Amino acid sequence: NNHQELLNIRVSLEIRDQNVKSVLQIIEKQADVRFSYSPQIVPIKKIVSVKANNKRLGDLLDDLLLPLNVKYLVSGNQIILQKEIKPVPASQPKAGTANSASIRAVKGISGTVKDEKGEGLPGVSIVVKGTQIGTISNVDGSYKLEVPEDKHVIAFSFLGYLPLELDIRTATSFDVALEPDTQTLDDVVVIGYGTQKKSDVTGSVATVSGKDVVKTTAAGVDQALQGRVAGVTVTANSGSPGSAVTVKVRGVGTVGNSSPLYVVDGVPLSSILSLNMQDVESINILKDASASAIYGSRAANGVVLITTKQGTSGKTQISYSGSIGVQSSWKKLDVLNAQQWATLYNEASVNDGLPINPELTDPASLPSYDWTKLAYQNGVIQNHQLSVAGGSDKGKYYLSINNLKQDGIIKTTGYERLSLRSNNSYKLTDRIEVGSSLSYSHSTRTSSGGEAGIEIDNRLAYQGYVMDPVTAIYKADGSENTSPYRTNSISPLVQMNYNKTKAYENYLYANGFIKIDLAEGLFLRSNYAVTKGDNFGDNFLPAYFASGYQSRKVNTYSSNRATTTYNVWTSTLNYAKDFNSHHLDAMLGYETQATKYNFITASRNDIPTSITNPTLGSGNIGSASNGGTQSASQLISFFGRVNYSFDNRYYVTANLRRDGSSRFGPSNKWGLFPSFAAGWDITNEKFFHSNLINLLKLRGGYGEIGNQNFADYAYFQTISTGSNVTFGSPEILNPGLAPQSQGNPNLKWETAKSTNIGVDIGLFRNQLNVTADYFVKYTSDMILRLPVVDIVGLVTPPYQNAGKMKNSGVELSANYRKDFGGLKLDVGGNISFIRNKVMNLGPAGNSIQVKGLINYAPIGITQVGGSVGSFIGYRADGLLQTQAEVDASSQPTAKPGDVKYVDINKDGQIDGSDRTIIGSPLPKATYGINLGLEFKNFDLSALFQGSQGNQIYSLVDYAMDGNVTTNSTTAILNRWTGPGTSNSIPRLTRIYNGQNVMPSSRFVHDGSYLRLKNLQLGYNFKPELLQAIHIEKLRLYLGAQNLLTWTKYLGLDPEIGNDPNANSPLDLGMDRGTYPQARAFLVGLNVTF
Amino acid sequence: CEEKLDLTPYGQPVEQTFYKTEQDAIQAINAAYYPLREIGQGWRNDLVVGDIGTDDAIKGGVNVEDNGGLLEKETYRLTSANATLALRWKANYQGIYYANIVLDKVPSIDMSEDLKKRILGEAHFLRAFYHFDLVKLYGGVPLGDKILPIDGKFAKASKEEIYAFVEAEFNLAKENLPLKSKNVGVNKGRADKGAAIGMMVRVSAYLNKMDKVRQYAEELFALNEYSLDPDFGAIYQPTGEWGPGSIFEINYYPSNDPGWLQGQGNLTATAAGPRTIGGWGFGQLKQDLLDEFETGDPRKEASTYLVGGQAYGTGIFNRKYSYTPYSKYEYAKVGSIPTNGPHNYRILRLADVYLMYAEAQYALGNETVAREYVNKVRTRARGDQPASVLPNLAASVSGQDLIDAIYHERRVELAGEGLRYWDLIRTGRAEKVLGPLGFKKGLNEVFPLPIADIILSDGVLVQNPGYN
């Protein structure tokens, strides 16, 4: 029969001096069987040697287990190991016990042990607490046991399940269900260049499962991490589908690029926008240096390790999951109607002594035009994924195809991606495994130029709100109108009709590996991966005329092609050995990474309008223009790691990496990055006894990591082309060459030194798990374009090593899981408090300033003593109410009704030296709360995510309420019109407006928010119902994204990230008309065949 | 594997391999001209930074709020955060840096000595030109007499020191540069001997050193290179570029270079044009200026034009920077950027020198010569009109009347050329003429230095008094 077949499998192996557990694991792999046993019953740490040469499995097990007093029985694919216990007849005194003389009454109890699915669980150890008396459950889970009358508690234990204790005084029959220990410490986590048992991890590593990330409608995996992990802050830069997000692991670690490194199936990548999240199995985030230092020079901002799905041996699984939904904006601004607007415009003219515009003399007679809805739409979002997974003991495969399509909530914006993936692995021989991972994606991002530049007028999300309501949407001839009251007034219709462009990306990822077992515990793995990203666009922009400012005289056709090729070759030699209670794990590696970038662009104008599908060649050759750039970089690395643990109590890890980078000059090419960490699992100490605490582990580590995230060739003094000048008769272009910046041959590695202390606690049989970490990270020799006075004459300041920054913080996460008999609860939360301080920034007085708008003073400042990207400006203190107040103020030229500024240095005038820090875009805390409920066939999950204590500088406020030529929110109706009428909204003025809109605390608002990010309610059909239609699993669900947002911020969205057009990582928290996050509702289903 | 890490840049030379050949030297000096483009560009040239807010021009645009930076200039409320001024500051110092590179690197290049001499002369000219623009805008500024280190802190040199440097540099340029008539063919438009001398006439006038104005002007006349274009109206036409009276111009050409303001074109005419024909309406002229023209003066028609129906402003526009149908220049005919116009920005022309020379001769007591030179200008302006139009100054015009006549002549001859503001300041008339418009004596003669450099200099660079 089946059982015999299993035991008849032939195995060949030779194991010397390994513990029983390891031997069993090796047999599991070889014979593709699973052992179930309770560690209390099998002496797993005993060192044994076994040898089999094409031996029957049954015989091998006899050889191995009989000497250990362990017997086995086969149940399905499992082999259950049991202690050979000869039940002691209770009526007879136990031999050799101290109280053998007394005869005890005995109570017979019986019952069945079941697993979480309600099926009988064989092999469970059942022991009368405080005695040696016990038994093992049978194949069907049933058991019988005779318990001395004076004993009241029996204990059930089984590996992989939570232990259970039972008071038996109330009855004689007990059917129990064991809960699986989902927090099992034998879970494996992916770490750099390998895996590690979760229990052995000494650094700060957080795990997110693929099942969780797919609950979001976001297009990217990075965005889906929002709210999931303590210390990882994710902010969407824009609500436009397919746009980038800002991910910070443990704060803004440097003034340069502070994005983390992504590693997909062992391949380090700088971006994962094209990765289909449905293919993601799990995500591990290495937060501290002791964990991430193995990635050396690319790890200073944390490492996000992503494992994609692999096939499993057994039945082929075909799955489809799909969802469709609709997204829309969740907030609108109340703006003025024509009558209100014209009245206020006139009021400003009167205040300034300017004549009333003739067409505005009778506001009541003006028709109102509602521009606010022109750009908005309800966007349809869809996601379809079909996957096949399966395999045998010789090979495994996973294939998927995915189509994601999202229409933005703003017309002309959208994102569509088609992706394919094939993950395969084959066992060529007992010792050699090869595999490949291929993925290809084609994406199209549509936008309208409505997100270009840093001017609010260009932002489609706001153009309709900014446009005055007196101006008609269309001119008399039916063409798009623009406002005559404002130079740079842009109609959203113009933007949408004449500036729509598409950007495409083809992204290929190919990765092949070979793994060779060289000897027991020793293997070589070599991995070669190529990624090729082709970003391109072929766009025709028509000629049009809306106004002198808003026009394109001639149509134009442009093509651009950017190819980034990245090759990485990684080879590691891994060795693992157990001897007695010692465990050693060592790795040596070598890696090369080469990146090449090639960009070309070309355009021509005057495409004849008769051409339906223009190409470059169809334009006027006289208008031809072209250009291009190329660059390359190379990294070469050697690295190694040793993990050692003793008796599951003490853990030590040490990493060392040496990186060579082409980005540095000859004397600074190489950097060395060491780290080490230690852990102590107190629960495994003999002295430790607690029923409450079942895990208490202390961790500590230190590491140094590098950063070389800056431009190629910065150490060269390059002489730029392009400073051309026209001379001659006839005029010709003469090339001019001059430096734009200065090379810095002394440039060296930026280094982050970080220390981490953490504790992992498991309570109530691991129902409650708590992790707490404290970290301090010092970044020194930051590589930045240190500002240089314009007097030197550079166009761009050179890269220099300067300054030091400190990030420190506390991260807490907790998770509670419990099964209340039918109702399963899983609730978790995480919160992190991170403080940032710039300690040094090169020469005294240096600061890095970021402009709010092109013609607006800098409002973002990074300077010593403060945190990065702080807001600088004047401190507004209400309004000057009367002429007497004006006279007493430091603003002699002000008028009553103007904003009053605090004279910080009390010198009697308001000038640049009165500017001060008026806010910070960095949150004091970021947090997430996830909730999971399962009841019968229903499941419910919710994710809340929030940010607390950050501020937003609202340039939207500045643009809308600071200027009467734009429309304004209805708040402006409460403006100052005489003493006491308002203390916050100044009098209306056109000429002296600049006084009231200087960068000040007036435009700084609380940006805290709490958001119900995801909500999903699912229904799982009963398997019995599905069998008839050959479906294994079927789940239907309803979901909502961004359903509720609680915030005091009055703009369209409080989630303001790093402005994608500001081109500075220090440009934070400035609302320039950010494309808001959408609210989405969707329905979906998951089917497995 | 070490050599794999030795990667060199694509597409551009590195310093180690550049500055070796004659061609490198030519390309290096070409680059030193590049920042001139910023200085003559529509958003920041003296038509706006200078003339707006004088009795000649208003800011214009679509309404009073349009372009807050220029509104600051118009209302004399300039701040150190003014982006327009910051661009002029930056462009001038970039030019100084590029000229200093030429003076540092070119001498050791093995090349034709004649060419080397010319190139070094151009570098001296440009270094002087940029310093002069700075001292005119800001008064004393940090001196760029060599390549400045990036970690340096730079205090201001005095206004006098800068002017002394400017004069020395223009004189070195004069020694090295060829005559305008030798800069032909591919070199037409490069700085020449006459330009260096002519600029010294202006520099001397701004210093109110009238003996030097006379000296340099006569030196210029002695070159026998320049004459007044007989047709005043032809000067600001495409064919008038580098005409017989032109001493120096910033060259623009509507090439296909991509990018906003980055091409070889000039948006001045677009910025100054009526909104009704695709312009932006900045720098519209005042009635006060129109009233200054004598009845029948053909220069009024040649310098200004009226277009009704403007939403904002006077409706009086500057014909010297205009396009069809108001001049023979076309409106941004090539390239996708509508502002990429062909107008050269005229820096200095002979009539200006004649009038400065007249001023100098007047100051030095030679009224006859002064009248003679004013009359040369008037005669040309009159063209083929009868002598009753713009009659010559009679010998009886003398003393205050004469200097007033010279000032009058400057205002109408040079209307819309960006010189009014500086003329009023250098002749001490600013408070009287501009005071009612908001000008404050002792403050507005110079502009505030950009705040970014003030902050970065950590107290070493001191802001001009009275500005925040």
Short mmCIF file of N, CA and C in Angstrom, two decimals, chain A residues 804-890:
data_model
loop_
_atom_site.label_atom_id
_atom_site.label_comp_id
_atom_site.label_asym_id
_atom_site.label_seq_id
_atom_site.Cartn_x
_atom_site.Cartn_y
_atom_site.Cartn_z
N LYS A 804 27.72 65.83 8.40
CA LYS A 804 27.37 64.67 9.19
C LYS A 804 25.91 64.82 9.58
N MET A 805 25.23 63.70 9.60
CA MET A 805 23.82 63.74 9.94
C MET A 805 23.51 62.60 10.88
N LYS A 806 22.57 62.84 11.77
CA LYS A 806 22.20 61.81 12.73
C LYS A 806 20.72 61.49 12.57
N ASN A 807 20.43 60.22 12.50
CA ASN A 807 19.05 59.78 12.58
C ASN A 807 18.96 58.82 13.75
N SER A 808 18.02 59.03 14.61
CA SER A 808 17.86 58.08 15.71
C SER A 808 16.38 57.84 15.88
N GLY A 809 16.06 56.71 16.42
CA GLY A 809 14.64 56.46 16.55
C GLY A 809 14.31 55.19 17.28
N VAL A 810 13.05 55.06 17.54
CA VAL A 810 12.50 53.90 18.21
C VAL A 810 11.42 53.33 17.29
N GLU A 811 11.43 52.02 17.16
CA GLU A 811 10.40 51.36 16.36
C GLU A 811 9.74 50.29 17.22
N LEU A 812 8.46 50.27 17.19
CA LEU A 812 7.72 49.28 17.95
C LEU A 812 6.75 48.59 17.01
N SER A 813 6.69 47.28 17.12
CA SER A 813 5.60 46.63 16.40
C SER A 813 5.08 45.50 17.27
N ALA A 814 3.81 45.25 17.14
CA ALA A 814 3.17 44.23 17.96
C ALA A 814 2.14 43.54 17.11
N ASN A 815 1.97 42.26 17.37
CA ASN A 815 0.97 41.52 16.63
C ASN A 815 0.28 40.55 17.57
N TYR A 816 -1.01 40.48 17.46
CA TYR A 816 -1.78 39.59 18.32
C TYR A 816 -2.66 38.72 17.45
N ARG A 817 -2.53 37.42 17.66
CA ARG A 817 -3.37 36.49 16.89
C ARG A 817 -4.06 35.56 17.86
N LYS A 818 -5.34 35.35 17.65
CA LYS A 818 -6.01 34.39 18.50
C LYS A 818 -7.22 33.85 17.77
N ASP A 819 -7.45 32.60 18.03
CA ASP A 819 -8.62 31.94 17.46
C ASP A 819 -9.65 31.80 18.57
N PHE A 820 -10.71 32.54 18.46
CA PHE A 820 -11.77 32.47 19.48
C PHE A 820 -12.82 31.45 19.04
N GLY A 821 -12.38 30.27 18.68
CA GLY A 821 -13.32 29.24 18.26
C GLY A 821 -14.23 29.73 17.15
N GLY A 822 -13.75 29.72 15.96
CA GLY A 822 -14.56 30.20 14.84
C GLY A 822 -14.19 31.59 14.41
N LEU A 823 -13.96 32.45 15.34
CA LEU A 823 -13.55 33.81 14.99
C LEU A 823 -12.04 33.92 15.18
N LYS A 824 -11.39 34.16 14.09
CA LYS A 824 -9.94 34.31 14.17
C LYS A 824 -9.60 35.78 14.06
N LEU A 825 -8.80 36.20 14.98
CA LEU A 825 -8.43 37.61 15.04
C LEU A 825 -6.94 37.73 14.81
N ASP A 826 -6.57 38.70 14.01
CA ASP A 826 -5.16 38.98 13.79
C ASP A 826 -5.05 40.50 13.73
N VAL A 827 -4.50 41.07 14.77
CA VAL A 827 -4.41 42.53 14.79
C VAL A 827 -2.97 42.92 15.09
N GLY A 828 -2.51 43.91 14.38
CA GLY A 828 -1.12 44.32 14.56
C GLY A 828 -0.97 45.81 14.39
N GLY A 829 0.13 46.28 14.88
CA GLY A 829 0.38 47.70 14.72
C GLY A 829 1.86 47.96 14.72
N ASN A 830 2.24 49.04 14.10
CA ASN A 830 3.64 49.42 14.17
C ASN A 830 3.72 50.92 14.22
N ILE A 831 4.73 51.39 14.90
CA ILE A 831 4.91 52.84 14.99
C ILE A 831 6.39 53.11 15.06
N SER A 832 6.79 54.17 14.43
CA SER A 832 8.20 54.54 14.56
C SER A 832 8.32 56.04 14.79
N PHE A 833 9.26 56.34 15.62
CA PHE A 833 9.56 57.73 15.98
C PHE A 833 11.00 57.96 15.52
N ILE A 834 11.16 58.83 14.56
CA ILE A 834 12.51 59.03 14.03
C ILE A 834 12.86 60.51 14.12
N ARG A 835 14.06 60.78 14.62
CA ARG A 835 14.51 62.17 14.69
C ARG A 835 15.71 62.34 13.79
N ASN A 836 15.70 63.44 13.10
CA ASN A 836 16.79 63.72 12.17
C ASN A 836 17.47 65.00 12.60
N LYS A 837 18.79 64.99 12.56
CA LYS A 837 19.50 66.21 12.91
C LYS A 837 20.73 66.34 12.03
N VAL A 838 20.86 67.49 11.42
CA VAL A 838 22.05 67.76 10.62
C VAL A 838 23.10 68.30 11.57
N MET A 839 24.23 67.61 11.67
CA MET A 839 25.22 67.98 12.67
C MET A 839 26.32 68.84 12.09
N ASN A 840 26.52 68.70 10.79
CA ASN A 840 27.59 69.45 10.16
C ASN A 840 27.27 69.49 8.68
N LEU A 841 27.63 70.58 8.04
CA LEU A 841 27.34 70.68 6.60
C LEU A 841 28.46 71.45 5.92
N GLY A 842 29.68 71.00 6.21
CA GLY A 842 30.82 71.66 5.59
C GLY A 842 31.08 73.01 6.22
N PRO A 843 31.60 73.94 5.42
CA PRO A 843 31.98 75.24 5.98
C PRO A 843 30.82 75.92 6.70
N ALA A 844 31.16 76.69 7.70
CA ALA A 844 30.15 77.37 8.51
C ALA A 844 29.22 78.19 7.62
N GLY A 845 27.96 78.23 8.00
CA GLY A 845 27.01 79.06 7.28
C GLY A 845 26.37 78.36 6.11
N ASN A 846 26.90 77.18 5.77
CA ASN A 846 26.33 76.47 4.63
C ASN A 846 24.92 76.00 4.89
N SER A 847 24.15 76.05 3.89
CA SER A 847 22.83 75.45 3.98
C SER A 847 22.45 75.04 2.57
N ILE A 848 21.54 74.09 2.50
CA ILE A 848 21.03 73.71 1.19
C ILE A 848 19.60 74.19 1.14
N GLN A 849 19.31 75.04 0.18
CA GLN A 849 17.99 75.65 0.14
C GLN A 849 17.22 75.16 -1.07
N VAL A 850 15.94 75.02 -0.87
CA VAL A 850 15.08 74.53 -1.94
C VAL A 850 13.99 75.56 -2.18
N LYS A 851 13.79 75.87 -3.44
CA LYS A 851 12.79 76.89 -3.78
C LYS A 851 11.39 76.31 -3.77
N GLY A 852 10.45 77.15 -3.39
CA GLY A 852 9.07 76.71 -3.43
C GLY A 852 8.54 76.78 -4.85
N LEU A 853 8.74 77.92 -5.47
CA LEU A 853 8.34 78.14 -6.85
C LEU A 853 9.50 78.85 -7.52
N ILE A 854 9.43 78.94 -8.85
CA ILE A 854 10.58 79.52 -9.53
C ILE A 854 10.84 80.94 -9.06
N ASN A 855 9.78 81.73 -8.93
CA ASN A 855 9.98 83.11 -8.49
C ASN A 855 9.52 83.31 -7.06
N TYR A 856 10.04 82.50 -6.19
CA TYR A 856 9.65 82.60 -4.78
C TYR A 856 10.91 82.28 -4.00
N ALA A 857 11.10 82.98 -2.90
CA ALA A 857 12.31 82.76 -2.11
C ALA A 857 12.37 81.31 -1.64
N PRO A 858 13.59 80.83 -1.33
CA PRO A 858 13.71 79.45 -0.85
C PRO A 858 12.86 79.25 0.40
N ILE A 859 12.19 78.11 0.49
CA ILE A 859 11.43 77.84 1.70
C ILE A 859 11.84 76.54 2.37
N GLY A 860 12.63 75.73 1.67
CA GLY A 860 13.13 74.51 2.30
C GLY A 860 14.60 74.72 2.63
N ILE A 861 14.98 74.38 3.84
CA ILE A 861 16.38 74.60 4.21
C ILE A 861 16.91 73.41 5.00
N THR A 862 18.11 73.01 4.64
CA THR A 862 18.81 71.97 5.38
C THR A 862 20.05 72.64 5.94
N GLN A 863 20.10 72.75 7.25
CA GLN A 863 21.23 73.45 7.85
C GLN A 863 21.57 72.83 9.21
N VAL A 864 22.76 73.14 9.67
CA VAL A 864 23.26 72.54 10.90
C VAL A 864 22.33 72.85 12.06
N GLY A 865 22.06 71.84 12.84
CA GLY A 865 21.22 72.02 14.02
C GLY A 865 19.76 71.72 13.76
N GLY A 866 19.36 71.72 12.51
CA GLY A 866 17.97 71.45 12.20
C GLY A 866 17.82 70.09 11.53
N SER A 867 16.61 69.79 11.13
CA SER A 867 16.39 68.55 10.41
C SER A 867 16.31 68.86 8.92
N VAL A 868 16.50 67.86 8.10
CA VAL A 868 16.56 68.09 6.65
C VAL A 868 15.24 68.67 6.14
N GLY A 869 15.37 69.54 5.17
CA GLY A 869 14.21 70.07 4.47
C GLY A 869 13.26 70.90 5.31
N SER A 870 13.75 71.47 6.41
CA SER A 870 12.86 72.29 7.26
C SER A 870 12.37 73.51 6.48
N PHE A 871 11.25 74.03 6.92
CA PHE A 871 10.71 75.23 6.27
C PHE A 871 11.29 76.47 6.93
N ILE A 872 11.71 77.41 6.10
CA ILE A 872 12.24 78.67 6.63
C ILE A 872 11.40 79.82 6.09
N GLY A 873 11.20 80.80 6.94
CA GLY A 873 10.43 81.95 6.50
C GLY A 873 10.17 82.87 7.69
N TYR A 874 9.32 83.83 7.45
CA TYR A 874 8.97 84.76 8.53
C TYR A 874 7.88 84.13 9.39
N ARG A 875 7.83 84.56 10.62
CA ARG A 875 6.76 84.06 11.48
C ARG A 875 5.62 85.07 11.45
N ALA A 876 4.50 84.65 10.92
CA ALA A 876 3.34 85.54 10.85
C ALA A 876 2.65 85.55 12.21
N ASP A 877 2.20 86.72 12.59
CA ASP A 877 1.57 86.86 13.90
C ASP A 877 0.28 87.65 13.72
N GLY A 878 -0.67 87.05 13.06
CA GLY A 878 -1.94 87.72 12.85
C GLY A 878 -1.82 88.87 11.86
N LEU A 879 -2.74 89.80 11.98
CA LEU A 879 -2.76 90.94 11.06
C LEU A 879 -2.58 92.22 11.84
N LEU A 880 -2.04 93.22 11.16
CA LEU A 880 -1.99 94.56 11.74
C LEU A 880 -3.39 95.15 11.61
N GLN A 881 -3.99 95.51 12.72
CA GLN A 881 -5.40 95.89 12.66
C GLN A 881 -5.62 97.39 12.42
N THR A 882 -4.78 98.19 13.00
CA THR A 882 -5.01 99.64 12.91
C THR A 882 -3.72 100.35 12.52
N GLN A 883 -3.84 101.60 12.10
CA GLN A 883 -2.66 102.39 11.75
C GLN A 883 -1.74 102.51 12.97
N ALA A 884 -2.34 102.57 14.15
CA ALA A 884 -1.52 102.67 15.37
C ALA A 884 -0.66 101.42 15.51
N GLU A 885 -1.26 100.26 15.20
CA GLU A 885 -0.47 99.02 15.26
C GLU A 885 0.64 99.03 14.22
N VAL A 886 0.32 99.56 13.04
CA VAL A 886 1.34 99.64 11.99
C VAL A 886 2.49 100.50 12.47
N ASP A 887 2.16 101.65 13.05
CA ASP A 887 3.20 102.57 13.50
C ASP A 887 4.06 101.95 14.58
N ALA A 888 3.45 101.12 15.39
CA ALA A 888 4.20 100.50 16.48
C ALA A 888 4.96 99.27 16.00
N SER A 889 4.72 98.85 14.75
CA SER A 889 5.32 97.60 14.27
C SER A 889 6.67 97.86 13.62
N SER A 890 7.27 96.81 13.16
CA SER A 890 8.54 96.92 12.44
C SER A 890 8.31 97.00 10.94
#
